[in-house]
Coordinates of C-alpha atoms in Angstrom, one line a residue:
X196 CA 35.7 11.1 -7.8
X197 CA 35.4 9.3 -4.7
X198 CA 38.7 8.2 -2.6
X199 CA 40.0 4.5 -3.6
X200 CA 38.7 2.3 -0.7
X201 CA 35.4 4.2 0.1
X202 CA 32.4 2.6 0.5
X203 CA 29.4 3.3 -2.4
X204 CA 26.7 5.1 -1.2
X205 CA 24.1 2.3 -3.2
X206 CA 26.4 -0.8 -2.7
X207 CA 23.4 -3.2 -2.9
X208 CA 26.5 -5.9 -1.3
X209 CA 24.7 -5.3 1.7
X210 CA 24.9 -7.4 4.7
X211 CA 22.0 -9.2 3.8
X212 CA 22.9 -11.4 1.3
X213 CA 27.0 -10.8 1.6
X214 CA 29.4 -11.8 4.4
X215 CA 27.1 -11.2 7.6
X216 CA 28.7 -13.0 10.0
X217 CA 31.4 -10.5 11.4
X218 CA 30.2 -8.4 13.5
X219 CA 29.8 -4.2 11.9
X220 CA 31.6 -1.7 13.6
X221 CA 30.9 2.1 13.3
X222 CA 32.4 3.6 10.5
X223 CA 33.3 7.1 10.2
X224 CA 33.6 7.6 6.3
X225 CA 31.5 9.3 4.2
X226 CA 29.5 6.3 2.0
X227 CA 28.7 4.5 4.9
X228 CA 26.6 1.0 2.8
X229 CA 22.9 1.9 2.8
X230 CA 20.7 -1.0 3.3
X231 CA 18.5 -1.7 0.7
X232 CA 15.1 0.0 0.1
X233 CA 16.1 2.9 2.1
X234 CA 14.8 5.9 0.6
X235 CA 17.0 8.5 0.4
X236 CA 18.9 11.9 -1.1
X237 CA 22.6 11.5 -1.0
X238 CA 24.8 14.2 0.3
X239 CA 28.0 15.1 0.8
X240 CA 29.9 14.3 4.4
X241 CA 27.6 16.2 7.1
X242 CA 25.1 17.7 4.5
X243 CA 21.8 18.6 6.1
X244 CA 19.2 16.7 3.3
X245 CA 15.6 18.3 4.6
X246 CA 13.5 16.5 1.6
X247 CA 10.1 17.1 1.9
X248 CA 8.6 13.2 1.8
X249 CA 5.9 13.9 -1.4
X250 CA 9.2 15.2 -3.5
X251 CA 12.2 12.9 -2.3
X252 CA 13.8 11.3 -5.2
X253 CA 16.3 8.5 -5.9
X254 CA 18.9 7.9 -8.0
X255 CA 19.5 10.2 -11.7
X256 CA 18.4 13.9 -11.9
X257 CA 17.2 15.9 -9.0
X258 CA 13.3 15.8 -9.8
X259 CA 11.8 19.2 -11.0
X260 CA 9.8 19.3 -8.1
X261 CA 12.6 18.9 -5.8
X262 CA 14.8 21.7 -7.7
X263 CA 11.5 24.3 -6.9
X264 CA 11.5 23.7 -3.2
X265 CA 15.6 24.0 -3.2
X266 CA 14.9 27.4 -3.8
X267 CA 12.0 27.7 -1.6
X268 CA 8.8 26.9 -2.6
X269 CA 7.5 24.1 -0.5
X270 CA 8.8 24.6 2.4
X271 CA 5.6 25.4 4.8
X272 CA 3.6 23.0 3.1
X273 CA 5.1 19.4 3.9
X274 CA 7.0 18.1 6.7
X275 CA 10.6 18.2 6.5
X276 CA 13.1 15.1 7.0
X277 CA 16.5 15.6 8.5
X278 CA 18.8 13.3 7.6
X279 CA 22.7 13.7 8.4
X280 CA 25.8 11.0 8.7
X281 CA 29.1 11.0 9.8
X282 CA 29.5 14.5 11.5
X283 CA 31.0 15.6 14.6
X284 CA 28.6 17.5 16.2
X285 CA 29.8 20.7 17.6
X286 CA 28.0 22.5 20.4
X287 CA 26.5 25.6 18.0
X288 CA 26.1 22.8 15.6
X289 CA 24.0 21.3 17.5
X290 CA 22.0 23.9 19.0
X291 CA 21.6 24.6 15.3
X292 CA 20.0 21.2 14.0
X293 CA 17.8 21.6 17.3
X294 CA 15.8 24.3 15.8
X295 CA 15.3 22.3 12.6
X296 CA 14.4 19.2 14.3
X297 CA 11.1 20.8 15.9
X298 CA 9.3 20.5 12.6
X299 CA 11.0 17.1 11.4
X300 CA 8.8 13.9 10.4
X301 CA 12.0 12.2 10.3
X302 CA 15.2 12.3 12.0
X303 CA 18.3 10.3 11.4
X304 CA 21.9 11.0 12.7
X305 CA 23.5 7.7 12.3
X306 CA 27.5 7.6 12.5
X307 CA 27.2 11.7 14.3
X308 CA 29.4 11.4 17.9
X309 CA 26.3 11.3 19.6
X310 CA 25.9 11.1 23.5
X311 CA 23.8 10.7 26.2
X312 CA 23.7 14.4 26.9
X313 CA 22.3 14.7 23.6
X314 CA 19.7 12.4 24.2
X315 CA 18.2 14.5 27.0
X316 CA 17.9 17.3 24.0
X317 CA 16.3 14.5 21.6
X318 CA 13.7 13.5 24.3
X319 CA 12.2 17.1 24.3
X320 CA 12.0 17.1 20.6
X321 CA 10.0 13.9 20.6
X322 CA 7.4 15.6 23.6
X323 CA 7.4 18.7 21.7
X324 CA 7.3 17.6 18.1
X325 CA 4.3 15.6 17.4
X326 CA 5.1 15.0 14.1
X327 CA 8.0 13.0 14.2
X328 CA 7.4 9.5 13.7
X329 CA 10.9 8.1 12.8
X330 CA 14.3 8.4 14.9
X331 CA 17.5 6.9 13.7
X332 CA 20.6 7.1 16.0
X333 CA 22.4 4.4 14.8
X334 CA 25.8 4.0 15.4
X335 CA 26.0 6.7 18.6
X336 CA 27.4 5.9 21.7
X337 CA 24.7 6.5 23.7
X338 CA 24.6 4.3 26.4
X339 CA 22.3 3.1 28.3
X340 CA 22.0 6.7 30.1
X341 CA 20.9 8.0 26.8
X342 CA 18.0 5.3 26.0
X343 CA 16.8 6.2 29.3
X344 CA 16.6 10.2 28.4
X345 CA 15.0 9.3 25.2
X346 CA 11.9 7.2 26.7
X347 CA 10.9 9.6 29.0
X348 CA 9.8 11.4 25.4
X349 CA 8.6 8.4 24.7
X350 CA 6.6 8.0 27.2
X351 CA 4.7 11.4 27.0
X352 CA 1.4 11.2 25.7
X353 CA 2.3 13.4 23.0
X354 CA 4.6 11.3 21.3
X355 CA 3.9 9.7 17.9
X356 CA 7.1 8.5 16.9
X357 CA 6.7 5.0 15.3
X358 CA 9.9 3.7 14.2
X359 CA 13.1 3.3 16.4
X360 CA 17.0 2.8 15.5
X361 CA 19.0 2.8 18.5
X362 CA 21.4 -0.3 16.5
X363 CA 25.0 -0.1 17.8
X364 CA 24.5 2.4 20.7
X365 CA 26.5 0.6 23.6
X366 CA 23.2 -0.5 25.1
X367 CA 23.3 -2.9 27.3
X368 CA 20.7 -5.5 28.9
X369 CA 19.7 -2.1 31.4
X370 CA 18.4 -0.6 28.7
X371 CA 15.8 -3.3 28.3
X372 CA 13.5 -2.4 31.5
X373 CA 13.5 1.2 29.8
X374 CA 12.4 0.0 26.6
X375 CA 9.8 -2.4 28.1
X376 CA 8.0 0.6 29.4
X377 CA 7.6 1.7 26.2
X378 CA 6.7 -1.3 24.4
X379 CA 3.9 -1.5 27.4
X380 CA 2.5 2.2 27.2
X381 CA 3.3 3.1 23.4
X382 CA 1.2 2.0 20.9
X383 CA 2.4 4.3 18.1
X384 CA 5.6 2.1 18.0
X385 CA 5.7 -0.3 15.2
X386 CA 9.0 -0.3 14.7
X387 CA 11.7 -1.4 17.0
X388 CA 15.8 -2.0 15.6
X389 CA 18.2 -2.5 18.5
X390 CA 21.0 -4.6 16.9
X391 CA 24.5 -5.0 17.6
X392 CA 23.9 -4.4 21.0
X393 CA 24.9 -6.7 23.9
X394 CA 21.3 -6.7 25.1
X395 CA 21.9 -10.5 26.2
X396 CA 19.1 -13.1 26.8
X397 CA 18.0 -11.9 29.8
X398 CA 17.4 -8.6 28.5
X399 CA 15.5 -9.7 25.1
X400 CA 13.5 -11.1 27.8
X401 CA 13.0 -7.8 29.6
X402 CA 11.6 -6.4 25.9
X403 CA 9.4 -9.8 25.4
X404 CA 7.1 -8.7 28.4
X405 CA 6.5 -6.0 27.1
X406 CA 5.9 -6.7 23.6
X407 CA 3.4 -8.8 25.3
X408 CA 1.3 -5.9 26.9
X409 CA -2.0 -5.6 24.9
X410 CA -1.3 -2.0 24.1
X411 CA 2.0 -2.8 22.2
X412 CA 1.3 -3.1 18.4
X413 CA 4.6 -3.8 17.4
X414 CA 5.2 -5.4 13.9
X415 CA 8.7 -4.9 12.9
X416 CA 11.4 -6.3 16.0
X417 CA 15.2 -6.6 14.9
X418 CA 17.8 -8.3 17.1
X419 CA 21.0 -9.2 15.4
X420 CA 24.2 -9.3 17.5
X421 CA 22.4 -9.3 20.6
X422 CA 24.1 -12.4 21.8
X423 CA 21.5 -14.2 22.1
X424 CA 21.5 -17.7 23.0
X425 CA 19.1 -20.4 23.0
X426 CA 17.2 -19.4 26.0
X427 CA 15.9 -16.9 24.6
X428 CA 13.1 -18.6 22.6
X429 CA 10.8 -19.4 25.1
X430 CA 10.4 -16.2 25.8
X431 CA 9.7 -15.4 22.2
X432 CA 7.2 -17.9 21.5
X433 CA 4.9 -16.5 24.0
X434 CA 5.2 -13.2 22.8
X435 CA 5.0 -14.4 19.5
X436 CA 1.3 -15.7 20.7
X437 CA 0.1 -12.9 21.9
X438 CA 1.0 -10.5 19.5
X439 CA -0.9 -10.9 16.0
X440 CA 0.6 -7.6 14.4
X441 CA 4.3 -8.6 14.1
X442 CA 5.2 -9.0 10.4
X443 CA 9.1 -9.5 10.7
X444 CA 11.7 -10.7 13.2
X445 CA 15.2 -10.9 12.5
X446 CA 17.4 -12.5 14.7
X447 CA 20.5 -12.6 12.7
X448 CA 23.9 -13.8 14.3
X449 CA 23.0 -15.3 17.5
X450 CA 24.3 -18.4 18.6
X451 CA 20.7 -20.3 18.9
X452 CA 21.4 -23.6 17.2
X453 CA 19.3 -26.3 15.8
X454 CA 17.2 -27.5 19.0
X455 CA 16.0 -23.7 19.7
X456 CA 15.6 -22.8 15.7
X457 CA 13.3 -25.7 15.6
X458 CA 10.9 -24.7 18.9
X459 CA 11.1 -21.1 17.6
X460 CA 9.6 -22.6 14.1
X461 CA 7.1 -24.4 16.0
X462 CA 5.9 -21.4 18.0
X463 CA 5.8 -19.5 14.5
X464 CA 3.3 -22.1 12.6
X465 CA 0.9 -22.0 16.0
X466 CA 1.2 -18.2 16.2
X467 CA -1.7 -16.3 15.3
X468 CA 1.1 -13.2 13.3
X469 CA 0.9 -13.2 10.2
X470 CA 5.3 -13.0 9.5
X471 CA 6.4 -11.7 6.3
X472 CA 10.2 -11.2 7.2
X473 CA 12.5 -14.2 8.9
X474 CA 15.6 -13.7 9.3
X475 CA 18.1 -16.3 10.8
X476 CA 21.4 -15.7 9.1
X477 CA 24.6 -17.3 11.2
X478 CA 22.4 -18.9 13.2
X479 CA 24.4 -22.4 13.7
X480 CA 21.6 -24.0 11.9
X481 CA 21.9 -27.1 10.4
X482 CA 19.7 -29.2 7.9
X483 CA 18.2 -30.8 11.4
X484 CA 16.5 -27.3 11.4
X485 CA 15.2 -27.3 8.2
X486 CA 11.9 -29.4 8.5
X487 CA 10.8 -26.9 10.8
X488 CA 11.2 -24.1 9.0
X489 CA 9.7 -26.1 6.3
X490 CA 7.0 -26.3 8.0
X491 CA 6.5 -22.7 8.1
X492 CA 6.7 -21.8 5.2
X493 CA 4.1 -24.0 4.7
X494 CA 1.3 -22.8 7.0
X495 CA 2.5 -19.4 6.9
X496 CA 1.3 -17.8 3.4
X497 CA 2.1 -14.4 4.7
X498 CA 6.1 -15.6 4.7
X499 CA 7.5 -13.9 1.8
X500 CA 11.1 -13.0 3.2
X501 CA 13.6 -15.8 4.1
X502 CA 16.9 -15.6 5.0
X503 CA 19.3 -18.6 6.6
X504 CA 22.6 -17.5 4.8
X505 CA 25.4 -18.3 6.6
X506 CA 24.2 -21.5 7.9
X507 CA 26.0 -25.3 6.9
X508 CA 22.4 -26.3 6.1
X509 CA 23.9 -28.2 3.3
X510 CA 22.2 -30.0 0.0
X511 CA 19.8 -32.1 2.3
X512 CA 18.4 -28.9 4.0
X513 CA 18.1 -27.5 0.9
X514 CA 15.9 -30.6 -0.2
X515 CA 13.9 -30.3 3.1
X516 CA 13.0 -25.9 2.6
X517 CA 12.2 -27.0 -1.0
X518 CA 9.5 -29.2 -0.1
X519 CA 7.6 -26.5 2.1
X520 CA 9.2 -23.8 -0.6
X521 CA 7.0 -25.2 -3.6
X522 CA 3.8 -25.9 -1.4
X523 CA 0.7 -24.2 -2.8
X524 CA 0.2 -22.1 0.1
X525 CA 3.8 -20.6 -0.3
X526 CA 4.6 -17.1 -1.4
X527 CA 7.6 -16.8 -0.9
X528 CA 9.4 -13.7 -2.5
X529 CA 12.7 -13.3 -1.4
X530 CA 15.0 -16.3 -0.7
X531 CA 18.9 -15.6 0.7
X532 CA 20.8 -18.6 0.9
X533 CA 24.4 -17.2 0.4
X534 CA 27.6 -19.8 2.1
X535 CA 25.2 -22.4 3.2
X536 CA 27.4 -25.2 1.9
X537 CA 25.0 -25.9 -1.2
X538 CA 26.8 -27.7 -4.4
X539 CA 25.6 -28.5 -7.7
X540 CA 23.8 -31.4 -6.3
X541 CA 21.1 -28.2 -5.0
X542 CA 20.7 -26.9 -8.2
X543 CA 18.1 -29.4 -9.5
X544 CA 15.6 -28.4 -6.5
X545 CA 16.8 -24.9 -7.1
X546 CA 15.9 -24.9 -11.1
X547 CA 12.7 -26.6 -10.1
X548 CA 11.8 -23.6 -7.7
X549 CA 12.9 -20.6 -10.2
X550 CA 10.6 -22.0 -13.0
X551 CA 7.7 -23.0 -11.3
X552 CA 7.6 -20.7 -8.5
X553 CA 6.0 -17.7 -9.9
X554 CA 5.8 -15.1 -6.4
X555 CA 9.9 -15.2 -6.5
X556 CA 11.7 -12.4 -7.7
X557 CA 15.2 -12.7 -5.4
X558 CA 17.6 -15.4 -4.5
X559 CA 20.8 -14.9 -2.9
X560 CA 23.0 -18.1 -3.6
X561 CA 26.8 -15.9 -3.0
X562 CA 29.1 -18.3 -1.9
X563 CA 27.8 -21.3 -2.5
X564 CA 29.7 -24.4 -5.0
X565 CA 27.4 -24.7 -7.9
X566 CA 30.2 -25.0 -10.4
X567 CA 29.1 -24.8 -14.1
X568 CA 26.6 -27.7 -14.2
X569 CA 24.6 -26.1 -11.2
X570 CA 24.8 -22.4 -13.0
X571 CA 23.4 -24.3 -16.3
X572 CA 20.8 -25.5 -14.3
X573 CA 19.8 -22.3 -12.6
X574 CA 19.5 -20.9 -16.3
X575 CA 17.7 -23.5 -18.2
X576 CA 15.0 -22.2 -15.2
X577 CA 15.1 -18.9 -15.8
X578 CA 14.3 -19.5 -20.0
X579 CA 11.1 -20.9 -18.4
X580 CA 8.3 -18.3 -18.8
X581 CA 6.9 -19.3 -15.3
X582 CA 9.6 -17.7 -13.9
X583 CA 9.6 -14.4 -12.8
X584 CA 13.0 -14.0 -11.1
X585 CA 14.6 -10.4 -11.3
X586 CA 17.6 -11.1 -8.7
X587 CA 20.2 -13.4 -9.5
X588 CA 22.7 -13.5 -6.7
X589 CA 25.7 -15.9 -8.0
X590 CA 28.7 -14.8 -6.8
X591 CA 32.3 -16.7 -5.5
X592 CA 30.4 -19.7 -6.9
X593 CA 32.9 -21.6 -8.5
X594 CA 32.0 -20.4 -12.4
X595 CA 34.2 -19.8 -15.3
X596 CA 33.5 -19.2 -19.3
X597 CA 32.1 -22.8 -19.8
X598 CA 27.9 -21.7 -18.3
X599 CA 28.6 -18.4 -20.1
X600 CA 26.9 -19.7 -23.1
X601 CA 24.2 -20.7 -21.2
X602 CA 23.5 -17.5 -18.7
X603 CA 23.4 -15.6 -22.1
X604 CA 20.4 -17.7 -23.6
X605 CA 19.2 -17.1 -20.3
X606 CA 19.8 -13.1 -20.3
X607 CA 18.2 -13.1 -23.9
X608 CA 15.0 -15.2 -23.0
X609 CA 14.1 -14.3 -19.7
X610 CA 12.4 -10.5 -19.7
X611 CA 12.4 -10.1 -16.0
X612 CA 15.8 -10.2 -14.7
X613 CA 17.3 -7.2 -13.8
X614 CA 19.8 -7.6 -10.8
X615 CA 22.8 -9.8 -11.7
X616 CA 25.5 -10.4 -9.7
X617 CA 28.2 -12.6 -11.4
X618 CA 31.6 -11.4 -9.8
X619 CA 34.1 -13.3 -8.0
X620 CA 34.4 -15.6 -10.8
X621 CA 36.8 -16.6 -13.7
X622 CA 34.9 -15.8 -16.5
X623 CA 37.5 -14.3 -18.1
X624 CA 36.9 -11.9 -21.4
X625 CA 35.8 -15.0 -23.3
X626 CA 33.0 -15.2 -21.2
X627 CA 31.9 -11.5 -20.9
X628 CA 31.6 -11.4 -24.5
X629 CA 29.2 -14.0 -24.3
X630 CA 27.4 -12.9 -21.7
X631 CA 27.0 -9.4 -23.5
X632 CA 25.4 -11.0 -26.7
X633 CA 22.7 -12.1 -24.3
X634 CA 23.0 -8.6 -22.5
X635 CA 22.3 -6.9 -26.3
X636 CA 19.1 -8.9 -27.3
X637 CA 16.0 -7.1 -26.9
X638 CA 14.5 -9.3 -24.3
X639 CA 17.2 -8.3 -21.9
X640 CA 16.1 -6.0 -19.6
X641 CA 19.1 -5.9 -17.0
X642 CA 19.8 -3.0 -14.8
X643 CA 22.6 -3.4 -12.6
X644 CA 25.4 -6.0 -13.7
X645 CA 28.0 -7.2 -11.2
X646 CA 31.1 -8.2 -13.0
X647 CA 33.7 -7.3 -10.0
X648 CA 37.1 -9.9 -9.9
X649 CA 35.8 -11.9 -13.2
X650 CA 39.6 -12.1 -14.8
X651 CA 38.8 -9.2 -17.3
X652 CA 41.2 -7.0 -19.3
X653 CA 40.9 -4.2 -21.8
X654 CA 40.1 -7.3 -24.0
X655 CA 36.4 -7.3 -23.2
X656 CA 35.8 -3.6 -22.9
X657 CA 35.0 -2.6 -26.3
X658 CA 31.8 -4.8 -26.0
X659 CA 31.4 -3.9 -22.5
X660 CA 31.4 -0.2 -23.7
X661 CA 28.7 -1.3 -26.6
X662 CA 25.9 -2.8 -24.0
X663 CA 26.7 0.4 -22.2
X664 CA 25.9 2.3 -25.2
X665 CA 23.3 1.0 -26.4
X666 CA 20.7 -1.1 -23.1
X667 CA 19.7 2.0 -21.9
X668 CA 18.0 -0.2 -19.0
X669 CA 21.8 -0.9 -17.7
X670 CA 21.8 1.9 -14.4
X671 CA 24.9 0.1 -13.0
X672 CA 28.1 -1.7 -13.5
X673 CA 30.6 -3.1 -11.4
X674 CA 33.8 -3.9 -12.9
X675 CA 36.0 -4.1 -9.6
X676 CA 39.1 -6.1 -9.2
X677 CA 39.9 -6.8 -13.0
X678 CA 43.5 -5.4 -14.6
X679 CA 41.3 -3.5 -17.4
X680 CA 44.2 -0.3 -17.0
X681 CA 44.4 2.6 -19.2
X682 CA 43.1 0.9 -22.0
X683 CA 40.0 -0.4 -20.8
X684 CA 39.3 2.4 -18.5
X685 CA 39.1 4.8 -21.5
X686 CA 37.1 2.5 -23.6
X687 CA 34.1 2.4 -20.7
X688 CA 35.0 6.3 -20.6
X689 CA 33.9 6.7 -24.0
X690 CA 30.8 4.8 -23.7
X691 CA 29.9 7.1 -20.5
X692 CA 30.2 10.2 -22.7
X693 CA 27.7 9.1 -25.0
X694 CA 24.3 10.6 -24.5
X695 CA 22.5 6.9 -24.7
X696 CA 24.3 5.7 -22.2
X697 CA 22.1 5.7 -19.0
X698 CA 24.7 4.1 -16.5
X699 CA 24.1 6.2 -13.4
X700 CA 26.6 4.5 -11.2
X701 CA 30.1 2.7 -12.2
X702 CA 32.1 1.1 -9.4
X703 CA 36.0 0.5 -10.2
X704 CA 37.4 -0.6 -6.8
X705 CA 41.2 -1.3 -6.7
X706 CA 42.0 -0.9 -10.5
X707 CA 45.1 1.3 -11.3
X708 CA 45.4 4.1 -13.7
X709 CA 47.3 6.8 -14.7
X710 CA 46.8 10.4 -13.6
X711 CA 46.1 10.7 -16.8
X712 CA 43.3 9.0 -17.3
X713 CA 42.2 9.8 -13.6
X714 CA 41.7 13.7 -14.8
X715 CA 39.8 12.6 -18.0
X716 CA 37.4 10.8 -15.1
X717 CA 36.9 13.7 -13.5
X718 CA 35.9 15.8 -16.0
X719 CA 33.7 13.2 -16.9
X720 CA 31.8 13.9 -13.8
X721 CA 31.9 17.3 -13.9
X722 CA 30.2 17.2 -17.5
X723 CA 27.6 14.6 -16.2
X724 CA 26.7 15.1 -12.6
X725 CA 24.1 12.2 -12.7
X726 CA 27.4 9.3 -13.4
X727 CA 28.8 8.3 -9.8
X728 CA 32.2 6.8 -10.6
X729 CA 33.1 5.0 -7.1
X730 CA 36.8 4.2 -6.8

């Protein structure tokens, strides 16, 4: 069982649609939060995971496929991935993962004590190994000595690589005359992720010019934490215009404000890109922004991922997105509006949206006031058939037991939710066992239920343990932050053991048990390997 305090390896509480204003440092634990859609085998600390692409699975039972190759059957046919975290790299050790990384697709060493002497290594891989076309180094001290040894691979005509991760390296705006060159001569590269580095405005300009070279085909650029100000936006715009293959910018935490978010917006509708993904969380945007980006969501069909979480955009900007949020020519997918001062007041526009807005399938509203009324709201929307939601982001919004009734109608009606996230607040075990009549109708199709800090004791767990038993749809359950002790512990226990239970992953931060009860947990995941119990 994993160490209290840990990190899960699949904590979906990513910095997305959580608390994304602080700025990440590098962590050096195994566990390290994945962002989502990442495709990948987890491993222990340091593990080498060389998954051939065709085979790679996700969560549950290694795949049949995958167990033949462990033992060598695949091995010369498909290109290899290389994917290692958190490791100290020792000199033989490396020399080691050198060999391996000659016939790698993919390489990623985020979080390894990387340096720039390494880099000179990494840049002969890339002129050597044609068939690498993704590099992740995030987390690395690298420097800006080290970007500069890795271009001059990227700059040889026999590179291919296509996606970049160079996010928390020490780079600094130097690094952005290097990178330039290879936005200019590099057409392979489509990907480019340099956050959390103090690139600066003038050196985000440095990368525009070359984004703007006709050879660069760039389509996905991502520059959170670069401390950006709002200078930097004419400079976008331009390259903006002249580059038709970008499909997502994220610009994340940088201190742009209203008067640049709104030219940025403008340059967006009269660009010839077709975006996809905007992001502009902690952005100091205010509803005097949100016209504009309005406004783009309204001429820009291809928009279907929107985030402006972390922003006081307030009820009225709320008002203002929803007007260019339920235009025809919207299709919009993904919404994150977590701790953007929104009250119940929001949750009319909001109800209107979820049941009438068929494209949507994820909105983010964590941190946010809705209170009870707003929450009733939000689920008389999701009974509607018209609504196609399957993420429901609603926590530390002010709930308790009173909307419980009413999320359960909406949990027994509504066939196509299956991400809730209802934690952080007092729903108390009245309200669970509400919540799990709705969970237990047939309609329900939920899959990962978020229940951390709700004021639950062993008092709910017996029905808890039921819905566990019997929805074998339910893959995950977080049940952090509530007293549940001995008692409650060993009832979900009991539900784990049963062979219809399907939960795959069960997170139980900061609850206290005896040692006791801690061995019958691990022998629980001894006897079922596929149950990650995250403590």
């Amino acid at each position: 069982m994993q160490k209290r305090g840990e990190r899960a390896l699949s904590v979906r509480e990513g910095r997305k649609k959580g608390r994304g204003g602080k700025r990440r440092e590098k962590s050096k634990k195994k566990g390290e939060k994945e962002e989502k859609g990442e495709e990948r085998e987890k491993g222990e600390e340091g593990q080498i995971l060389l998954l051939p692409a065709a085979i790679r699975g996700g969560a549950g039972p290694e795949p049949a496929a995958a167990a033949r190759w462990r033992h060598g059957g695949l091995i010369s046919a498909v290109k290899m991935e290389l994917d290692i975290q958190c490791e100290e790299m020792s000199p033989s050790r490396w020399a080691e993962l050198l060999t391996t990384m000659k016939s790698c697709k993919t390489i990623r060493l985020d979080d390894c004590n990387l340096s720039s002497s390494n880099c000179e290594d990494l840049s002969s891989i890339i002129n050597t190994n044609p068939s690498l076309t993704e590099l992740k180094l995030n987390n690395n001290e690298l420097g800006d000595e080290g970007v500069e040894y890795l271009c001059k691979g990227l700059l040889t005509p026999s590179c291919s690589l296509q996606k970049l991760w160079l996010q928390n390296c020490n780079l600094t705006s130097a690094s952005c005359e290097t990178l330039r060159s290879v936005l200019s001569a590099q057409p392979s590269l489509t990907e480019l992720h340099v956050g959390d580095n103090r690139l600066g405005t003038a050196g985000v300009k440095v990368l525009c010019q070359g984004m703007m070279n006709p050879s660069c085909k760039l389509q996905k650029l991502q520059l959170e934490y670069c401390e950006l100000t709002a200078d930097i936006v004419e400079a976008l715009n331009a390259a903006l215009q002249s580059k038709p293959t970008l499909k997502e910018l994220s610009l994340s935490n940088n201190t742009l404000g209203d008067t640049a978010v709104k030219q940025l917006c403008r340059g967006l509708v009269e660009a010839s890109c077709n975006l996809e993904l905007l992001h502009l969380e902690n952005c100091g945007i205010t509803s005097d922004s949100c016209m504009e980006i309005s406004a783009v969501l309204r001429n820009k069909s291809s928009l279907m991922d929107l985030s402006v979480g972390d922003n006081k955009i307030g009820d009225s900007g709320l008002a203002l997105l929803c007007q260019g949020l339920m235009h025809p020519s919207c299709k919009i997918q993904k919404l994150w509006l977590w701790d953007c001062d929104l009250t119940s007041a929001s949750c009319k526009d909001l109800s209107r949206l979820i049941s009438t807005k068929e494209t949507l399938t994820e909105i983010s509203l964590i941190d946010n006031n809705l209170r009870d009324s707003g929450m009733e709201m939000l689920c008389q929307a999701l009974k509607d058939p018209k609504s196609k939601l399957q993420e429901l982001w609603v926590r530390e919004c002010g709930l308790t037991t009173a909307c419980c009734k009413a999320v359960s109608s909406a949990l027994s009606t509504n066939k196509h939710l299956k991400v809730l996230h209802i934690g952080e607040n007092k729903l108390g075990d009245a309200g669970v066992e509400l919540l799990c009549e709705g969970l237990m109708h047939p309609n329900c199709n939920i899959q990962s239920l978020w229940l951390g800090n709700c004021d639950l004791t062993a008092g709910c767990c017996a029905t808890l343990a039921t819905v566990m038993a019997t929805k074998q749809c339910l893959t995950e359950l977080d049940l952090s932050y509530n007293p549940l002790e001995d008692e409650g512990i060993r009832k979900i226990c009991e539900a784990l053991k049963k062979p219809s239970c399907n939960v795959q992953q069960l997170i139980l931060y900061d609850i206290l048990w005896s040692s006791e009860v801690d061995d019958e947990l691990r022998a629980l995941e001894e006897s079922k390997p596929e149950v990650k119990i995250i403590s």
